PDB file of C-alpha atoms in Angstrom:
ATOM      1  CA  ALA A   1     187.824 -77.838 172.047  1.00 85.00           C
ATOM      2  CA  THR A   2     189.084 -74.256 171.813  1.00 81.00           C
ATOM      3  CA  GLY A   3     190.461 -74.829 168.327  1.00 86.00           C
ATOM      4  CA  LEU A   4     187.176 -76.361 167.198  1.00 92.00           C
ATOM      5  CA  ALA A   5     185.292 -73.376 168.609  1.00 91.00           C
ATOM      6  CA  PHE A   6     187.050 -71.131 166.082  1.00 90.00           C
ATOM      7  CA  VAL A   7     186.333 -73.347 163.051  1.00 94.00           C
ATOM      8  CA  PRO A   8     183.260 -71.291 162.001  1.00 94.00           C
ATOM      9  CA  MET A   9     185.366 -68.128 162.031  1.00 94.00           C
ATOM     10  CA  MET A  10     188.082 -69.691 159.920  1.00 93.00           C
ATOM     11  CA  GLY A  11     185.433 -71.373 157.762  1.00 94.00           C
ATOM     12  CA  ALA A  12     184.085 -67.932 156.822  1.00 96.00           C
ATOM     13  CA  VAL A  13     187.497 -66.718 155.666  1.00 95.00           C
ATOM     14  CA  LEU A  14     187.698 -68.984 152.583  1.00 93.00           C
ATOM     15  CA  PRO A  15     184.358 -68.020 150.983  1.00 96.00           C
ATOM     16  CA  ALA A  16     185.043 -64.360 151.761  1.00 97.00           C
ATOM     17  CA  ASN A  17     188.486 -64.664 150.119  1.00 95.00           C
ATOM     18  CA  LEU A  18     186.829 -66.081 147.019  1.00 95.00           C
ATOM     19  CA  VAL A  19     184.194 -63.325 146.896  1.00 96.00           C
ATOM     20  CA  ALA A  20     186.723 -60.548 147.597  1.00 96.00           C
ATOM     21  CA  ALA A  21     187.955 -60.398 143.988  1.00 94.00           C
ATOM     22  CA  ARG A  22     184.438 -59.796 142.632  1.00 96.00           C
ATOM     23  CA  VAL A  23     183.651 -57.245 145.322  1.00 96.00           C
ATOM     24  CA  THR A  24     186.941 -55.463 144.602  1.00 96.00           C
ATOM     25  CA  GLU A  25     186.099 -55.304 140.880  1.00 96.00           C
ATOM     26  CA  ARG A  26     182.830 -53.551 141.730  1.00 96.00           C
ATOM     27  CA  LEU A  27     183.848 -51.320 144.635  1.00 94.00           C
ATOM     28  CA  GLY A  28     187.604 -50.965 144.268  1.00 93.00           C
ATOM     29  CA  ALA A  29     190.272 -52.185 146.660  1.00 93.00           C
ATOM     30  CA  PRO A  30     190.071 -49.352 149.224  1.00 93.00           C
ATOM     31  CA  MET A  31     186.304 -49.671 149.648  1.00 94.00           C
ATOM     32  CA  THR A  32     186.521 -53.479 149.873  1.00 96.00           C
ATOM     33  CA  ILE A  33     189.264 -53.241 152.496  1.00 95.00           C
ATOM     34  CA  ALA A  34     187.239 -50.674 154.462  1.00 95.00           C
ATOM     35  CA  LEU A  35     184.117 -52.864 154.218  1.00 96.00           C
ATOM     36  CA  GLY A  36     186.021 -55.927 155.436  1.00 97.00           C
ATOM     37  CA  ALA A  37     187.525 -53.960 158.312  1.00 96.00           C
ATOM     38  CA  ALA A  38     184.079 -52.620 159.251  1.00 96.00           C
ATOM     39  CA  LEU A  39     182.582 -56.133 159.234  1.00 97.00           C
ATOM     40  CA  ALA A  40     185.395 -57.519 161.373  1.00 97.00           C
ATOM     41  CA  ALA A  41     185.064 -54.540 163.740  1.00 97.00           C
ATOM     42  CA  PHE A  42     181.311 -55.114 163.961  1.00 97.00           C
ATOM     43  CA  GLY A  43     181.946 -58.745 164.906  1.00 96.00           C
ATOM     44  CA  CYS A  44     184.371 -57.651 167.630  1.00 96.00           C
ATOM     45  CA  LEU A  45     181.983 -54.971 168.883  1.00 96.00           C
ATOM     46  CA  THR A  46     179.048 -57.381 169.159  1.00 95.00           C
ATOM     47  CA  LEU A  47     181.209 -59.786 171.156  1.00 94.00           C
ATOM     48  CA  LEU A  48     181.490 -57.190 173.925  1.00 94.00           C
ATOM     49  CA  GLY A  49     178.282 -58.614 175.372  1.00 91.00           C
ATOM     50  CA  ILE A  50     179.907 -61.903 176.324  1.00 92.00           C
ATOM     51  CA  ALA A  51     179.883 -62.920 179.955  1.00 90.00           C
ATOM     52  CA  PRO A  52     181.144 -66.000 181.829  1.00 89.00           C
ATOM     53  CA  GLY A  53     177.906 -67.928 181.215  1.00 90.00           C
ATOM     54  CA  THR A  54     177.414 -66.963 177.560  1.00 92.00           C
ATOM     55  CA  SER A  55     176.527 -69.943 175.379  1.00 92.00           C
ATOM     56  CA  TYR A  56     178.844 -70.736 172.489  1.00 93.00           C
ATOM     57  CA  TRP A  57     175.873 -70.742 170.136  1.00 92.00           C
ATOM     58  CA  LYS A  58     175.182 -67.100 171.018  1.00 93.00           C
ATOM     59  CA  ILE A  59     178.619 -65.994 169.792  1.00 93.00           C
ATOM     60  CA  VAL A  60     179.220 -68.220 166.771  1.00 95.00           C
ATOM     61  CA  GLY A  61     177.527 -65.680 164.476  1.00 95.00           C
ATOM     62  CA  GLN A  62     179.947 -62.975 165.593  1.00 96.00           C
ATOM     63  CA  PHE A  63     182.858 -65.304 164.841  1.00 95.00           C
ATOM     64  CA  VAL A  64     181.520 -65.850 161.320  1.00 97.00           C
ATOM     65  CA  ILE A  65     181.131 -62.081 160.777  1.00 97.00           C
ATOM     66  CA  MET A  66     184.695 -61.464 161.986  1.00 96.00           C
ATOM     67  CA  GLY A  67     186.075 -64.200 159.737  1.00 96.00           C
ATOM     68  CA  GLY A  68     184.093 -62.910 156.769  1.00 97.00           C
ATOM     69  CA  GLY A  69     185.362 -59.389 157.310  1.00 97.00           C
ATOM     70  CA  LEU A  70     188.978 -60.501 157.586  1.00 95.00           C
ATOM     71  CA  GLY A  71     188.580 -62.741 154.553  1.00 96.00           C
ATOM     72  CA  LEU A  72     187.206 -59.809 152.595  1.00 96.00           C
ATOM     73  CA  LEU A  73     189.986 -57.354 153.435  1.00 93.00           C
ATOM     74  CA  VAL A  74     193.149 -59.460 153.129  1.00 93.00           C
ATOM     75  CA  PRO A  75     193.125 -60.290 149.369  1.00 95.00           C
ATOM     76  CA  PRO A  76     192.672 -56.700 148.105  1.00 95.00           C
ATOM     77  CA  LEU A  77     195.139 -55.437 150.717  1.00 91.00           C
ATOM     78  CA  THR A  78     197.750 -57.942 149.545  1.00 92.00           C
ATOM     79  CA  SER A  79     197.014 -57.231 145.897  1.00 92.00           C
ATOM     80  CA  ALA A  80     197.200 -53.459 146.399  1.00 89.00           C
ATOM     81  CA  LEU A  81     200.536 -53.753 148.174  1.00 87.00           C
ATOM     82  CA  LEU A  82     202.117 -56.081 145.638  1.00 90.00           C
ATOM     83  CA  GLY A  83     200.660 -54.053 142.759  1.00 89.00           C
ATOM     84  CA  SER A  84     202.208 -50.852 144.080  1.00 88.00           C
ATOM     85  CA  VAL A  85     205.818 -51.960 143.568  1.00 92.00           C
ATOM     86  CA  ASP A  86     207.853 -52.705 140.467  1.00 93.00           C
ATOM     87  CA  LYS A  87     207.625 -56.312 139.339  1.00 90.00           C
ATOM     88  CA  SER A  88     211.347 -56.722 139.991  1.00 92.00           C
ATOM     89  CA  ARG A  89     210.768 -55.920 143.675  1.00 92.00           C
ATOM     90  CA  SER A  90     207.612 -57.978 144.219  1.00 89.00           C
ATOM     91  CA  GLY A  91     209.547 -60.696 146.052  1.00 91.00           C
ATOM     92  CA  ILE A  92     210.900 -58.143 148.524  1.00 93.00           C
ATOM     93  CA  ALA A  93     207.437 -56.634 148.956  1.00 92.00           C
ATOM     94  CA  ALA A  94     205.920 -60.081 149.610  1.00 91.00           C
ATOM     95  CA  GLY A  95     208.651 -60.797 152.158  1.00 93.00           C
ATOM     96  CA  VAL A  96     208.074 -57.487 153.952  1.00 93.00           C
ATOM     97  CA  LEU A  97     204.308 -58.098 153.934  1.00 91.00           C
ATOM     98  CA  ASN A  98     204.679 -61.564 155.460  1.00 92.00           C
ATOM     99  CA  ALA A  99     207.235 -60.387 158.031  1.00 95.00           C
ATOM    100  CA  THR A 100     204.900 -57.548 159.019  1.00 93.00           C
ATOM    101  CA  ARG A 101     201.942 -59.932 159.325  1.00 90.00           C
ATOM    102  CA  GLN A 102     203.923 -62.338 161.463  1.00 94.00           C
ATOM    103  CA  THR A 103     205.222 -59.538 163.679  1.00 95.00           C
ATOM    104  CA  GLY A 104     201.718 -58.133 164.093  1.00 91.00           C
ATOM    105  CA  SER A 105     200.384 -61.570 164.989  1.00 91.00           C
ATOM    106  CA  VAL A 106     203.081 -62.151 167.590  1.00 94.00           C
ATOM    107  CA  LEU A 107     202.614 -58.718 169.145  1.00 93.00           C
ATOM    108  CA  GLY A 108     198.822 -59.091 169.100  1.00 90.00           C
ATOM    109  CA  VAL A 109     198.935 -62.469 170.825  1.00 90.00           C
ATOM    110  CA  ALA A 110     201.391 -61.126 173.401  1.00 92.00           C
ATOM    111  CA  LEU A 111     199.343 -57.985 174.099  1.00 90.00           C
ATOM    112  CA  PHE A 112     195.953 -59.663 174.222  1.00 89.00           C
ATOM    113  CA  GLY A 113     197.385 -62.622 176.118  1.00 88.00           C
ATOM    114  CA  SER A 114     198.743 -60.269 178.757  1.00 90.00           C
ATOM    115  CA  LEU A 115     195.346 -58.579 179.040  1.00 87.00           C
ATOM    116  CA  ILE A 116     193.407 -61.820 179.547  1.00 86.00           C
ATOM    117  CA  GLY A 117     196.114 -63.744 181.365  1.00 85.00           C
ATOM    118  CA  GLN A 118     196.009 -61.775 184.594  1.00 79.00           C
ATOM    119  CA  SER A 119     194.539 -63.721 187.484  1.00 78.00           C
ATOM    120  CA  GLY A 120     190.782 -63.158 187.692  1.00 82.00           C
ATOM    121  CA  GLN A 121     190.822 -60.673 184.811  1.00 86.00           C
ATOM    122  CA  PHE A 122     189.870 -62.862 181.839  1.00 88.00           C
ATOM    123  CA  MET A 123     186.543 -61.184 180.982  1.00 91.00           C
ATOM    124  CA  SER A 124     187.887 -57.686 181.576  1.00 91.00           C
ATOM    125  CA  GLY A 125     190.937 -58.458 179.440  1.00 91.00           C
ATOM    126  CA  ALA A 126     188.791 -60.004 176.715  1.00 91.00           C
ATOM    127  CA  HIS A 127     186.595 -56.894 176.629  1.00 93.00           C
ATOM    128  CA  HIS A 128     189.658 -54.629 176.442  1.00 92.00           C
ATOM    129  CA  SER A 129     191.111 -56.778 173.649  1.00 93.00           C
ATOM    130  CA  LEU A 130     187.859 -56.574 171.695  1.00 95.00           C
ATOM    131  CA  MET A 131     187.688 -52.796 172.121  1.00 96.00           C
ATOM    132  CA  ILE A 132     191.290 -52.382 170.945  1.00 95.00           C
ATOM    133  CA  SER A 133     190.637 -54.658 167.957  1.00 95.00           C
ATOM    134  CA  THR A 134     187.482 -52.743 167.058  1.00 96.00           C
ATOM    135  CA  ALA A 135     189.275 -49.397 167.250  1.00 96.00           C
ATOM    136  CA  LEU A 136     192.244 -50.577 165.159  1.00 95.00           C
ATOM    137  CA  LEU A 137     190.043 -52.167 162.497  1.00 95.00           C
ATOM    138  CA  LEU A 138     187.854 -49.074 162.207  1.00 96.00           C
ATOM    139  CA  ALA A 139     190.843 -46.717 162.179  1.00 96.00           C
ATOM    140  CA  GLY A 140     192.599 -48.787 159.511  1.00 93.00           C
ATOM    141  CA  GLY A 141     189.487 -48.945 157.350  1.00 92.00           C
ATOM    142  CA  VAL A 142     188.880 -45.210 157.623  1.00 93.00           C
ATOM    143  CA  VAL A 143     192.509 -44.341 156.843  1.00 93.00           C
ATOM    144  CA  ILE A 144     192.552 -46.550 153.746  1.00 90.00           C
ATOM    145  CA  TRP A 145     189.169 -45.336 152.513  1.00 87.00           C
ATOM    146  CA  TYR A 146     189.950 -41.676 153.232  1.00 88.00           C
ATOM    147  CA  GLY A 147     193.416 -41.921 151.687  1.00 83.00           C
ATOM    148  CA  ALA A 148     192.024 -43.448 148.512  1.00 80.00           C
ATOM    149  CA  SER A 149     189.245 -40.864 148.233  1.00 78.00           C
ATOM    150  CA  ARG A 150     191.783 -38.032 148.652  1.00 80.00           C
ATOM    151  CA  ARG A 151     193.990 -39.522 145.947  1.00 77.00           C
ATOM    152  CA  ASN A 152     191.050 -39.625 143.513  1.00 66.00           C
TER     153      ASN A 152
END
């Protein structure tokens, strides 16, 4: 049931991935990444209103927004990284990117799991996890956008 609850979020990733190339052509990679991070952060921020009795149907929209934001930022981020290295080193860059993603996922699950796994602290831990996610997404988006605007 928990896995099925996240299907709308994951279902939003694919269309956003497909649209990301067109958005990147119009706005550029840094702006698309920042926009995706802002959307995902907005989804996290709006989930802060959840409580123990919150209906699933009241949060499914936030899941879709988060998935859309993540789907929008990953393709241009990957493309920018792989495009920034010599073609002869693209395999190494792809390996480093995937290792970094996997490490981040493991650390994120461990951190957020420890926050929500404490006895009687699920909602408090969930709120802390959402606040941390919001802050990291916004900070990452701002750094990428600001860095690109300084370079231009």
